């Protein structure tokens, strides 16, 4: 079976090399059949990668320990679900998943990207082929998941922190996001290579970019929830380099999704937009490099490997090639129009872009600095939470505010009188909320009060936008309030889907602020019968219970929680001791308060031999708004992604003569 | 092992056939050139984009005015040039369509 997997990977590699070489030749010499053949090679490469993936999945399912990968990442006792998710639990398998998603995306994007134009598409194929060739080369020559060994009696098992249901969904979501950013990159490069810098590549990739961005966003939130419930330190985001690696391309893609609207509406920022696409793609490859090179110490990273220099070389190659191409095509990317006023919707988008890119680059510096420091001085420097928090506050709070300002400002230019009128209600609501928070004692955190005041401003401006838009639509006649509302959203899904996404970011900001600026932490060593208090709740430690599971032994502390005289329930933080992996994991216990959105988070820091416990309790107000934000984010993204028949007709008419088929 | 060999062989053959398909389907193509829009078509596309942009800007202005983001004075000042710009874009597109139609009429002589 391993031979079949290897053969399938070699086939995929050869096909991708063909797509790269033959596709380039076809685009260069404008040869139609060769271009079709290169496109078919991408399709075939997807099929071959699918076969290789099926072989690995079958080996995992059969516990075939003659596969080194299976022996390194699973064991006989590992439940089947986790055994299958070990597909992406290790270096080689995760690279295979990258290639599978990439070739799948390539096929779908090329088949649906005809609107970009035949000459652009002809260059998109070799660009996708180049990225695919790199990953297939790694899988064939550097990190094969099909290396074999003498069959072992049992495997090493899966890292305990990966034995969580989120393992089934979080990594694939991130991959769909990371890899998805290859599509806009390939089309942008295709447009530049074909000297077609009109809007066709943007129209062809609009949904792909939005989908990749949404997957990356959802993937990160799932990862945050996973960290929250599984890792056992009481947080959801630790500014870990690998977490940052997913955040940076998301920020760059967010900037692109905003600035591309200015190009569509005003024909401006063409150079900036291709730069953002390149930045987002390079950051996604950089993120993959960080996770796989072993260059950084992270809970997410794979073991030290020889893969790093290859990635570094590839990142340098694509960055240099893309920037050179943009430089050469600069004359074609000049805008005819200029920004009319610094107080306009376009200008707020521009400010938002500058802040997003500044935030992404400061995070990048925080990630890269320790690596550079180690390389230059030999001393490992650390960039810790205060650095990131400083820049999050410096750039994030103005960004939050801009989300409220943007929708209230007119396109092109806005007069002071009109601004005064539109700002009145949101500003009034924000000021009242700010004073109310100070009166309620929230002033203990200045950042917290500012964040909540801005959040109220943004929510009020979004609500006002929906209300005024619905009223304007209703004033046209023929529909009631509900009809006007649905017609408003249906006629401009991207705008109103975007507002819903903004609302989700506000919920996220509220949740993060509550859980960080206003959290209460208490720690105590308790003997059975002793108690401690945290933010008004009394916790009584009753003793331990133990349980033997198939692949681990679980020990749980029994903690009764009381509020005043009310008994709120028994919670069981503890630890799991995994046999095959010879590791111990923290298993937290959380009491959700759905009424207030807060959590009581219990960690059994230390299980002592004398029967006592070192118990850590965290009261985290409003933290559940973070997870609610995820649901709202998905809703907003779906609204924005939903096909718009009216828009489709308009574009079909626009590109009627240009619509082509390879 | 045998099954794996068979699957591998089928995969390889299927891939080769798929890649060679364009040449197998048209062994001697009459026109193997990858066509791209000529200058006239490029101009039409650019004009169509310009027209859509002008109409969208006009629509945005109307909507911003109805929702109170643009005052009556600003609206009156801005709408004229925008309508003119949209009309110019539409006229340019029609003119280009007429030119294209003229070019398509076969000439005798």
XYZ file of C-alpha atoms in Angstrom:
771
model
C 0.000 0.000 0.000
C 2.838 2.402 0.816
C 4.119 1.861 -2.737
C 0.764 2.983 -4.110
C 0.856 6.110 -1.928
C 4.395 6.892 -3.068
C 3.485 6.288 -6.716
C 0.438 8.534 -6.416
C 2.562 11.317 -4.914
C 5.231 10.992 -7.606
C 2.453 11.117 -10.222
C 1.012 14.256 -8.613
C 4.480 15.823 -8.525
C 5.126 15.102 -12.223
C 1.685 16.402 -13.186
C 2.233 19.620 -11.253
C 5.659 20.098 -12.831
C 3.926 19.613 -16.183
C 1.225 22.150 -15.262
C 3.992 24.605 -14.371
C 6.231 24.081 -17.405
C 3.658 23.321 -20.104
C 1.281 25.945 -18.682
C 3.990 28.621 -18.808
C 4.939 27.641 -22.337
C 1.290 27.642 -23.438
C 0.634 31.054 -21.915
C 3.880 32.458 -23.309
C 3.386 31.111 -26.846
C -0.426 31.373 -26.692
C -0.986 27.694 -27.540
C -4.557 26.666 -26.797
C -4.314 22.857 -26.658
C -1.187 22.977 -24.524
C -3.003 25.345 -22.118
C -5.937 22.906 -21.947
C -3.513 20.047 -21.345
C -1.804 21.936 -18.482
C -5.207 22.640 -16.968
C -6.065 18.942 -17.194
C -2.769 18.158 -15.449
C -4.011 20.154 -12.444
C -7.219 18.111 -12.463
C -5.240 14.859 -12.674
C -2.911 16.011 -9.874
C -5.953 16.419 -7.652
C -7.010 12.848 -8.473
C -3.517 11.496 -7.728
C -3.343 13.410 -4.414
C -6.771 12.047 -3.536
C -5.469 8.491 -4.066
C -2.395 9.204 -1.892
C -4.661 10.616 0.838
C -6.933 7.584 0.664
C -3.892 5.303 1.104
C -2.789 7.188 4.236
C -6.321 7.197 5.667
C -6.630 3.455 5.042
C -3.266 2.836 6.754
C -4.400 4.901 9.758
C -7.746 3.118 9.966
C -6.007 -0.300 9.815
C -3.352 0.688 12.388
C -0.757 -0.351 9.834
C 2.403 0.270 11.862
C 4.604 -0.623 8.909
C 3.918 3.019 7.960
C 6.335 5.078 10.051
C 3.828 7.949 10.106
C 1.056 5.732 11.511
C 3.400 4.311 14.167
C 4.608 7.789 15.159
C 1.166 9.339 15.597
C -1.297 6.625 16.631
C -1.570 3.602 18.879
C -3.893 0.599 19.167
C -5.780 2.221 22.064
C -6.362 5.522 20.284
C -10.088 5.853 19.431
C -10.852 5.583 15.703
C -11.930 9.259 15.370
C -8.598 10.531 16.653
C -6.741 7.876 14.684
C -8.201 9.306 11.477
C -7.551 12.927 12.506
C -3.891 11.945 12.984
C -3.893 12.410 9.172
C -3.078 16.070 9.909
C -1.617 15.512 13.373
C 1.952 15.174 12.084
C 4.305 16.959 9.700
C 4.024 14.707 6.635
C 0.265 14.161 6.853
C -0.421 17.854 7.281
C 1.690 18.602 4.189
C -0.366 16.034 2.285
C -3.544 17.761 3.435
C -2.060 21.074 2.193
C -1.482 19.535 -1.242
C -4.919 17.921 -1.315
C -6.677 21.192 -0.471
C -4.453 23.131 -2.881
C -5.088 20.845 -5.861
C -8.807 20.755 -4.985
C -8.956 24.546 -4.850
C -6.932 24.783 -8.068
C -9.378 22.618 -9.976
C -12.431 24.460 -8.613
C -10.917 27.919 -9.148
C -9.784 27.194 -12.696
C -13.129 25.631 -13.646
C -15.104 28.552 -12.213
C -12.623 31.317 -13.001
C -13.392 31.689 -16.691
C -14.594 35.209 -16.091
C -10.979 36.241 -15.531
C -10.393 35.771 -19.255
C -8.649 33.047 -21.220
C -5.270 34.780 -21.313
C -5.290 35.367 -17.538
C -6.403 31.807 -16.820
C -3.562 30.490 -18.976
C -1.101 32.086 -16.505
C -3.119 31.109 -13.416
C -2.546 27.412 -14.181
C 1.289 27.526 -14.031
C 1.157 29.768 -10.941
C -0.980 27.193 -9.140
C 1.313 24.530 -10.610
C 4.349 26.258 -9.070
C 2.872 26.282 -5.559
C 1.663 22.691 -5.986
C 5.064 21.557 -7.286
C 6.743 22.922 -4.157
C 4.481 20.999 -1.781
C 4.543 17.819 -3.891
C 8.355 18.040 -4.015
C 8.479 18.221 -0.199
C 6.214 15.178 0.059
C 8.169 13.128 -2.468
C 11.760 14.030 -1.554
C 11.842 15.546 1.948
C 8.949 14.467 4.164
C 7.095 11.469 2.797
C 4.099 10.151 4.755
C 4.743 6.783 3.103
C 8.108 5.934 4.683
C 8.028 2.343 5.919
C 9.684 0.398 8.728
C 9.606 -3.050 10.299
C 6.069 -3.375 11.656
C 5.982 -2.244 15.298
C 3.803 -3.926 17.942
C 2.221 -0.598 18.854
C 2.501 3.083 17.937
C 3.681 6.095 19.947
C 0.160 7.515 20.140
C -1.163 11.004 19.508
C -0.220 14.053 21.565
C -2.915 14.213 24.304
C -3.779 17.840 23.578
C -4.659 16.754 20.031
C -7.112 14.182 21.392
C -10.021 16.562 21.317
C -13.072 16.756 19.008
C -11.788 20.118 17.721
C -8.926 18.220 16.116
C -11.442 17.042 13.515
C -12.428 20.539 12.432
C -9.915 23.203 13.518
C -6.886 22.187 11.364
C -8.929 21.518 8.182
C -10.627 24.908 8.576
C -7.260 26.639 8.916
C -5.951 24.783 5.881
C -8.983 25.802 3.830
C -8.139 29.373 4.809
C -4.364 29.278 4.386
C -4.445 27.385 1.114
C -7.440 29.337 -0.188
C -5.323 32.485 -0.271
C -3.343 30.849 -3.085
C -6.315 31.391 -5.430
C -6.421 35.228 -5.358
C -2.602 35.204 -5.466
C -2.568 33.012 -8.582
C -5.201 35.127 -10.331
C -3.444 38.391 -9.406
C -0.168 37.032 -10.787
C -2.031 35.679 -13.822
C -3.521 39.117 -14.496
C -0.121 40.796 -14.176
C 1.643 38.229 -16.363
C -1.076 38.536 -19.010
C -0.967 42.361 -18.717
C -4.709 42.388 -17.942
C -5.000 44.624 -14.912
C -8.708 45.336 -15.259
C -11.219 44.056 -12.718
C -11.705 40.588 -14.170
C -9.287 38.812 -11.848
C -10.980 40.463 -8.884
C -14.447 39.465 -10.054
C -13.263 35.892 -10.680
C -11.695 35.513 -7.236
C -14.063 37.606 -5.101
C -15.848 34.635 -3.563
C -12.687 32.556 -3.233
C -10.988 35.298 -1.244
C -14.027 35.802 0.950
C -14.366 32.048 1.535
C -10.658 31.610 2.370
C -10.821 34.587 4.736
C -13.973 33.223 6.414
C -12.408 29.751 6.832
C -9.285 31.284 8.323
C -11.385 33.373 10.721
C -13.561 30.449 11.801
C -10.479 28.213 12.064
C -8.839 30.656 14.454
C -11.942 30.960 16.616
C -12.231 27.177 16.772
C -8.565 27.057 17.759
C -9.203 29.656 20.461
C -12.073 27.580 21.859
C -9.959 24.444 21.682
C -7.174 26.160 23.631
C -9.758 27.408 26.123
C -11.310 24.035 26.887
C -8.301 21.764 26.338
C -4.927 23.323 27.042
C -5.860 24.163 30.610
C -4.243 27.533 31.277
C -7.443 29.565 31.348
C -6.956 31.596 28.183
C -7.871 31.351 24.516
C -5.077 33.209 22.750
C -1.481 33.321 23.937
C 0.208 35.322 21.150
C 1.979 32.072 20.352
C 3.995 32.425 17.096
C 1.874 29.806 15.376
C -1.372 31.479 16.485
C 0.068 34.742 15.163
C 0.958 32.973 11.944
C -2.747 32.413 11.252
C -3.746 35.898 12.399
C -1.324 37.761 10.114
C -2.633 36.524 6.726
C -6.176 36.991 8.039
C -5.418 40.644 8.808
C -3.840 41.141 5.372
C -6.833 39.457 3.690
C -9.201 41.641 5.748
C -7.379 44.725 4.477
C -7.647 43.400 0.906
C -11.396 42.703 1.201
C -11.894 46.356 2.152
C -9.501 48.002 -0.276
C -10.674 45.927 -3.223
C -14.058 47.626 -2.867
C -12.352 50.953 -3.533
C -10.846 49.512 -6.705
C -14.236 48.215 -7.801
C -16.075 51.453 -7.001
C -13.463 54.055 -7.863
C -10.772 52.274 -9.881
C -8.157 53.225 -7.254
C -5.514 51.326 -5.207
C -4.609 48.765 -7.879
C -0.979 48.494 -6.764
C -1.964 48.351 -3.096
C -4.442 45.554 -3.788
C -1.986 43.278 -5.567
C 0.547 43.992 -2.809
C -2.007 42.930 -0.198
C -2.783 39.721 -2.091
C 0.939 38.910 -2.254
C 1.360 39.798 1.432
C -1.570 37.582 2.488
C -0.266 34.646 0.442
C 3.355 35.029 1.589
C 2.191 35.264 5.201
C 0.154 32.089 4.779
C 3.264 30.262 3.477
C 5.306 31.859 6.277
C 2.775 30.514 8.786
C 3.150 27.045 7.311
C 6.937 27.441 7.535
C 6.758 28.484 11.204
C 4.682 25.438 12.127
C 6.776 22.967 10.203
C 10.358 24.150 10.454
C 10.704 23.511 14.181
C 12.355 26.933 14.300
C 10.122 28.125 17.116
C 9.021 26.586 20.372
C 5.250 26.300 20.282
C 2.553 23.932 21.390
C 1.421 23.872 17.758
C 4.724 23.256 16.038
C 5.864 19.944 14.673
C 9.244 18.444 15.532
C 12.535 19.883 14.336
C 12.946 18.988 10.678
C 14.973 19.691 7.579
C 11.992 21.274 5.895
C 12.695 24.864 7.050
C 15.322 25.903 4.478
C 13.064 24.707 1.641
C 10.227 26.867 2.901
C 12.497 29.824 3.432
C 13.812 29.481 -0.119
C 10.290 29.235 -1.517
C 9.102 32.291 0.432
C 12.095 34.301 -0.836
C 11.448 33.124 -4.395
C 7.750 33.998 -4.501
C 8.233 37.301 -2.673
C 11.024 38.398 -5.012
C 9.210 37.182 -8.148
C 5.867 38.772 -7.186
C 7.382 42.119 -6.210
C 9.478 42.211 -9.393
C 6.400 41.479 -11.472
C 4.414 44.224 -9.735
C 7.316 46.616 -10.304
C 7.514 45.755 -14.007
C 3.755 46.190 -14.424
C 3.531 49.454 -12.459
C 2.614 51.521 -15.549
C -0.459 49.291 -16.068
C -1.534 49.661 -12.451
C -1.765 53.434 -12.290
C -5.136 54.736 -11.133
C -6.983 57.401 -13.097
C -8.869 58.708 -10.086
C -7.718 60.143 -6.774
C -9.070 60.324 -3.276
C -11.413 63.342 -3.259
C -11.587 63.945 0.469
C -9.960 62.715 3.651
C -13.459 62.583 5.146
C -15.158 59.958 2.972
C -15.957 56.252 3.009
C -12.928 55.586 0.788
C -10.683 57.416 3.244
C -11.978 55.380 6.212
C -11.236 52.209 4.227
C -7.743 53.514 3.616
C -7.193 54.267 7.328
C -8.533 50.825 8.168
C -6.072 49.308 5.681
C -3.119 51.155 7.149
C -4.048 50.048 10.675
C -4.617 46.422 9.650
C -1.325 46.200 7.779
C 0.505 47.988 10.620
C -0.947 45.480 13.093
C 0.008 42.535 10.852
C 3.555 43.835 10.412
C 4.126 44.557 14.110
C 2.942 41.028 14.898
C 5.291 39.742 12.171
C 8.165 41.622 13.798
C 7.253 40.120 17.164
C 7.396 36.642 15.614
C 10.558 37.186 13.578
C 12.617 39.134 16.148
C 13.428 36.161 18.421
C 14.455 34.093 15.375
C 16.698 36.874 14.046
C 18.080 37.547 17.497
C 18.949 33.876 17.906
C 20.589 33.796 14.476
C 22.609 37.001 14.959
C 23.555 37.022 18.646
C 23.026 33.390 19.551
C 20.771 34.551 22.401
C 17.080 33.683 22.275
C 15.115 36.886 22.881
C 11.454 36.642 23.810
C 8.678 38.927 22.657
C 5.894 38.521 25.146
C 2.320 39.550 25.812
C 2.911 43.230 26.733
C 4.464 43.908 23.299
C 1.493 42.439 21.449
C -1.073 43.966 23.791
C 0.476 47.411 23.311
C 0.096 47.211 19.540
C -3.310 45.558 19.797
C -4.503 48.545 21.816
C -2.661 51.070 19.618
C -4.007 49.760 16.315
C -6.976 47.635 17.390
C -8.946 50.285 19.265
C -8.831 52.820 16.372
C -9.803 49.952 14.059
C -12.789 49.221 16.269
C -13.773 52.878 16.177
C -13.394 53.009 12.393
C -15.871 50.123 12.053
C -18.448 52.484 13.509
C -17.336 55.593 11.613
C -17.076 54.011 8.154
C -20.741 53.117 7.622
C -21.841 56.600 8.701
C -19.688 58.457 6.180
C -20.747 58.981 2.579
C -18.702 57.883 -0.418
C -16.542 60.524 -2.173
C -16.908 63.302 0.440
C -18.953 64.126 3.536
C -19.916 67.558 4.844
C -19.655 68.431 8.521
C -23.404 69.070 8.749
C -24.265 65.628 7.374
C -21.685 64.038 9.642
C -23.165 65.788 12.681
C -26.598 64.431 11.802
C -25.517 60.821 11.192
C -23.159 60.657 14.183
C -25.641 62.080 16.706
C -27.317 58.836 17.820
C -24.343 56.457 17.845
C -22.171 59.050 19.571
C -24.900 59.763 22.133
C -25.356 56.038 22.825
C -21.590 55.550 23.200
C -21.185 58.470 25.612
C -24.106 57.312 27.767
C -22.648 53.780 27.825
C -19.206 55.124 28.741
C -20.574 57.149 31.686
C -22.745 54.244 32.810
C -19.706 51.943 32.793
C -17.685 54.417 34.865
C -20.547 54.740 37.348
C -20.791 50.928 37.526
C -17.116 50.736 38.511
C -15.675 49.540 35.210
C -13.049 52.274 35.406
C -10.588 49.792 36.931
C -9.496 49.172 33.347
C -9.171 52.279 31.170
C -8.700 50.142 28.043
C -11.815 48.181 29.016
C -13.986 51.301 29.258
C -12.652 52.621 25.931
C -13.220 49.266 24.208
C -16.787 48.968 25.521
C -17.613 52.602 24.652
C -16.307 52.086 21.117
C -18.211 48.791 20.902
C -21.493 50.523 21.747
C -20.716 53.189 19.140
C -20.117 50.543 16.445
C -23.224 48.524 17.339
C -25.335 51.699 17.334
C -23.972 52.774 13.953
C -24.635 49.298 12.478
C -28.182 49.294 13.887
C -28.706 52.800 12.483
C -27.434 51.723 9.068
C -29.917 48.842 8.952
C -32.747 51.081 10.249
C -32.102 53.983 7.856
C -31.530 51.660 4.913
C -34.755 49.772 5.616
C -36.682 53.043 6.006
C -35.240 54.352 2.718
C -36.166 51.130 0.934
C -39.672 51.205 2.406
C -40.114 54.838 1.344
C -39.775 53.678 -2.263
C -43.149 51.984 -1.714
C -44.650 48.585 -2.423
C -43.222 46.701 0.573
C -43.670 46.521 4.345
C -40.892 46.737 6.928
C -39.929 43.047 6.653
C -39.947 43.175 2.855
C -37.908 46.380 2.866
C -35.370 44.836 5.248
C -34.893 41.647 3.242
C -34.760 43.589 -0.023
C -32.139 45.908 1.480
C -29.889 42.981 2.440
C -30.562 41.005 -0.744
C -29.647 43.964 -2.959
C -26.292 44.494 -1.306
C -25.244 41.299 0.375
C -21.580 42.200 0.614
C -22.275 45.458 2.457
C -24.841 44.123 4.921
C -23.046 40.786 5.351
C -20.007 42.924 6.124
C -21.946 44.846 8.780
C -22.968 41.544 10.412
C -19.290 40.513 10.407
C -18.472 43.889 12.019
C -21.056 43.112 14.711
C -19.275 39.796 15.315
C -15.947 41.606 15.726
C -17.603 43.874 18.301
C -18.875 40.807 20.195
C -15.342 39.430 20.012
C -13.924 42.690 21.388
C -16.462 42.680 24.231
C -15.693 39.042 25.067
C -11.909 39.491 24.922
C -12.073 42.667 27.028
C -14.332 41.071 29.631
C -12.214 37.923 29.875
C -8.901 39.773 30.089
C -9.408 43.248 31.582
C -12.088 42.269 34.103
C -11.241 38.670 34.997
C -10.699 37.583 38.611
C -8.094 34.911 39.415
C -7.753 33.054 42.725
C -5.435 30.186 43.691
C -5.368 28.095 46.859
C -4.143 24.764 48.250
C -7.213 22.991 49.620
C -7.655 19.829 51.666
C -10.940 17.908 51.343
C -13.685 19.987 53.016
C -11.832 23.307 52.668
C -13.139 26.151 50.490
C -12.058 29.281 48.626
C -13.931 32.230 47.078
C -13.746 33.804 43.655
C -15.849 36.823 42.568
C -18.696 35.964 44.943
C -18.715 32.189 44.313
C -17.647 29.750 47.075
C -15.792 26.622 45.946
C -15.648 23.612 48.271
C -13.155 20.805 47.515
C -14.688 17.402 48.410
C -11.955 14.971 47.299
C -10.979 12.957 44.193
C -12.431 10.289 41.938
C -10.449 8.213 39.428
C -11.499 6.338 36.322
C -9.647 4.038 33.927
C -10.309 4.722 30.219
C -9.052 2.754 27.208
C -5.917 4.853 26.659
C -5.627 6.899 29.852
C -6.324 7.101 33.582
C -8.469 10.065 34.610
C -8.290 11.694 38.027
C -10.894 14.333 38.872
C -11.215 16.744 41.786
C -14.776 17.134 43.057
C -15.548 20.822 43.568
C -18.970 22.028 44.737
C -19.846 25.602 43.762
C -22.150 27.835 45.814
C -23.388 31.396 45.280
C -24.658 32.635 48.638
C -26.754 29.719 49.867
C -27.556 28.448 46.381
C -25.821 25.266 45.244
C -24.746 25.750 41.587
C -23.442 22.257 40.971
C -20.432 19.952 41.139
C -17.482 20.586 38.801
C -14.606 18.231 38.112
C -11.251 19.670 37.034
C -8.448 17.108 36.902
C -5.756 15.417 34.923
C -5.458 12.547 32.423
C -2.463 10.241 32.404
C -1.945 8.784 28.922
C -0.251 5.377 28.843
C 1.149 5.083 25.305
C 2.215 8.719 25.090
C 3.515 8.771 28.705
C 2.101 12.274 29.136
C -0.222 14.034 31.569
C -2.789 16.565 30.417
C -4.768 19.183 32.328
C -8.536 18.688 32.070
C -10.370 21.862 33.051
C -13.930 22.217 34.238
C -16.046 25.197 33.209
C -19.322 26.518 34.555
C -21.059 28.577 31.869
C -23.445 31.282 33.000
C -25.592 31.778 29.910
C -27.458 34.669 31.516
C -24.399 36.866 32.026
C -22.164 35.312 29.354
C -19.435 34.685 31.938
C -17.580 31.505 32.937
C -16.203 30.066 36.144
C -13.049 28.268 34.981
C -11.477 25.656 37.249
C -7.973 24.204 36.863
C -6.471 21.440 38.997
C -2.962 22.907 38.916
C -1.457 20.256 41.152
C -2.856 16.962 42.396
C -0.925 16.341 45.632
C -0.039 12.964 47.110
C -1.471 13.938 50.518
C -4.942 14.290 49.012
C -4.912 18.106 48.741
C -5.236 20.106 45.540
C -3.703 23.322 44.178
C -6.868 24.767 42.692
C -6.926 27.742 40.360
C -10.245 29.479 39.707
C -10.882 32.173 37.129
C -14.063 34.203 36.829
C -14.276 35.426 33.233
C -17.082 37.905 32.565
C -18.663 37.955 29.070
C -16.190 35.425 27.651
C -18.984 33.483 25.928
C -19.611 36.436 23.609
C -16.401 35.320 21.928
C -17.992 32.065 20.818
C -21.259 33.815 19.953
C -19.115 36.098 17.765
C -18.056 33.002 15.829
C -21.670 32.135 14.999
C -22.456 35.730 13.983
C -19.227 35.790 11.918
C -20.314 32.683 10.013
C -23.773 34.235 9.460
C -22.276 37.483 8.117
C -19.819 35.631 5.893
C -22.626 33.486 4.454
C -24.722 36.578 3.698
C -21.757 38.148 1.899
C -20.961 34.909 0.059
C -24.524 34.087 -0.976
C -24.942 34.260 -4.769
C -26.576 37.450 -5.995
C -28.577 36.829 -9.182
C -28.808 40.537 -10.010
C -25.051 40.988 -9.719
C -24.460 37.799 -11.729
C -26.654 39.132 -14.571
C -24.840 42.476 -14.557
C -21.430 40.801 -14.717
C -22.593 38.362 -17.394
C -23.661 41.340 -19.491
C -20.418 43.174 -18.824
C -18.248 40.246 -19.825
C -20.625 38.869 -22.462
C -18.129 39.137 -25.295
C -15.187 38.362 -23.090
C -16.561 35.263 -21.375
C -14.389 32.470 -22.568
C -13.867 28.790 -22.263
C -10.527 27.096 -22.338
C 0.406 -5.701 -3.537
C -1.211 -6.736 -6.832
C -4.261 -4.577 -6.181
C -1.997 -1.648 -5.376
C -0.080 -2.194 -8.620
C -3.297 -2.316 -10.637
C -4.675 0.842 -8.999
C -1.312 2.580 -9.550
C -1.240 1.576 -13.212
C -4.855 2.676 -13.770
C -4.092 6.007 -12.078
C -1.010 6.605 -14.231
C -2.841 5.722 -17.474
C -5.862 7.864 -16.545
C -3.593 10.834 -15.793
C -1.699 10.496 -19.069
C -4.959 10.221 -21.045
C -6.430 13.249 -19.293
C -3.341 15.355 -19.955
C -3.146 14.209 -23.580
C -6.893 14.621 -24.152
C -6.773 18.028 -25.905
C -4.283 16.604 -28.417
C -6.149 13.316 -28.811
C -9.434 15.158 -29.409
C -7.933 17.519 -31.967
C -4.817 15.846 -33.434
C -4.514 18.545 -36.073
C -6.261 21.629 -34.772
C -7.239 24.198 -37.352
C -6.668 26.977 -34.890
C -4.382 26.225 -31.945
C -3.955 29.851 -30.943
C -5.009 30.887 -27.462
C -7.145 33.842 -28.372
C -7.230 36.889 -26.184
C -9.409 39.973 -26.423
C -8.233 42.317 -29.161
C -7.741 45.997 -28.519
C -11.372 46.781 -29.371
C -12.652 44.164 -26.916
C -10.276 45.423 -24.253
C -11.629 48.916 -24.806
C -15.204 47.617 -24.541
C -14.429 45.872 -21.272
C -12.768 48.950 -19.883
C -15.733 51.107 -20.931
C -18.196 48.591 -19.446
C -16.305 48.687 -16.164
C -16.272 52.482 -16.279
C -20.030 52.544 -16.975
C -20.811 50.144 -14.115
C -18.601 52.156 -11.780
C -20.299 55.430 -12.758
C -23.792 53.957 -12.343
C -22.864 52.373 -9.019
C -21.450 55.681 -7.760
C -24.649 57.440 -8.769
C -26.709 54.777 -7.002
C -24.574 55.089 -3.880
C -25.044 58.848 -3.878
C -28.826 58.478 -4.175
C -28.832 55.958 -1.336
C -26.533 58.045 0.880
C -28.839 61.028 0.257
C -31.965 59.057 1.146
C -30.358 57.757 4.342
C -29.228 61.239 5.381
C -25.491 60.790 4.902
C -25.414 63.391 2.129
C -27.147 66.730 2.668
C -29.503 68.219 0.049
C -26.906 70.854 -0.864
C -24.125 68.295 -1.290
C -26.442 66.041 -3.264
C -27.368 68.837 -5.685
C -23.693 69.739 -6.101
C -22.490 66.163 -6.652
C -25.281 64.587 -8.692
C -24.802 66.714 -11.824
C -21.182 65.788 -12.591
C -21.862 62.160 -11.710
C -24.839 61.934 -14.081
C -22.730 63.566 -16.752
C -19.939 61.060 -16.168
C -22.366 58.122 -16.311
C -23.921 59.470 -19.519
C -20.460 59.866 -21.066
C -19.580 56.280 -20.165
C -22.848 55.014 -21.673
C -22.354 57.097 -24.825
C -18.765 55.860 -25.237
C -19.939 52.271 -24.916
C -22.719 52.761 -27.483
C -20.292 54.446 -29.833
C -17.910 51.534 -29.515
C -20.767 49.080 -30.179
C -21.696 50.988 -33.348
C -18.071 50.976 -34.489
C -17.864 47.266 -33.879
C -21.095 46.694 -35.841
C -19.732 48.773 -38.724
C -16.547 46.729 -38.755
C -18.556 43.541 -38.920
C -20.510 44.678 -42.018
C -18.802 42.955 -44.965
C -17.452 45.324 -47.568
C -17.587 44.635 -51.305
C -15.514 46.142 -53.888
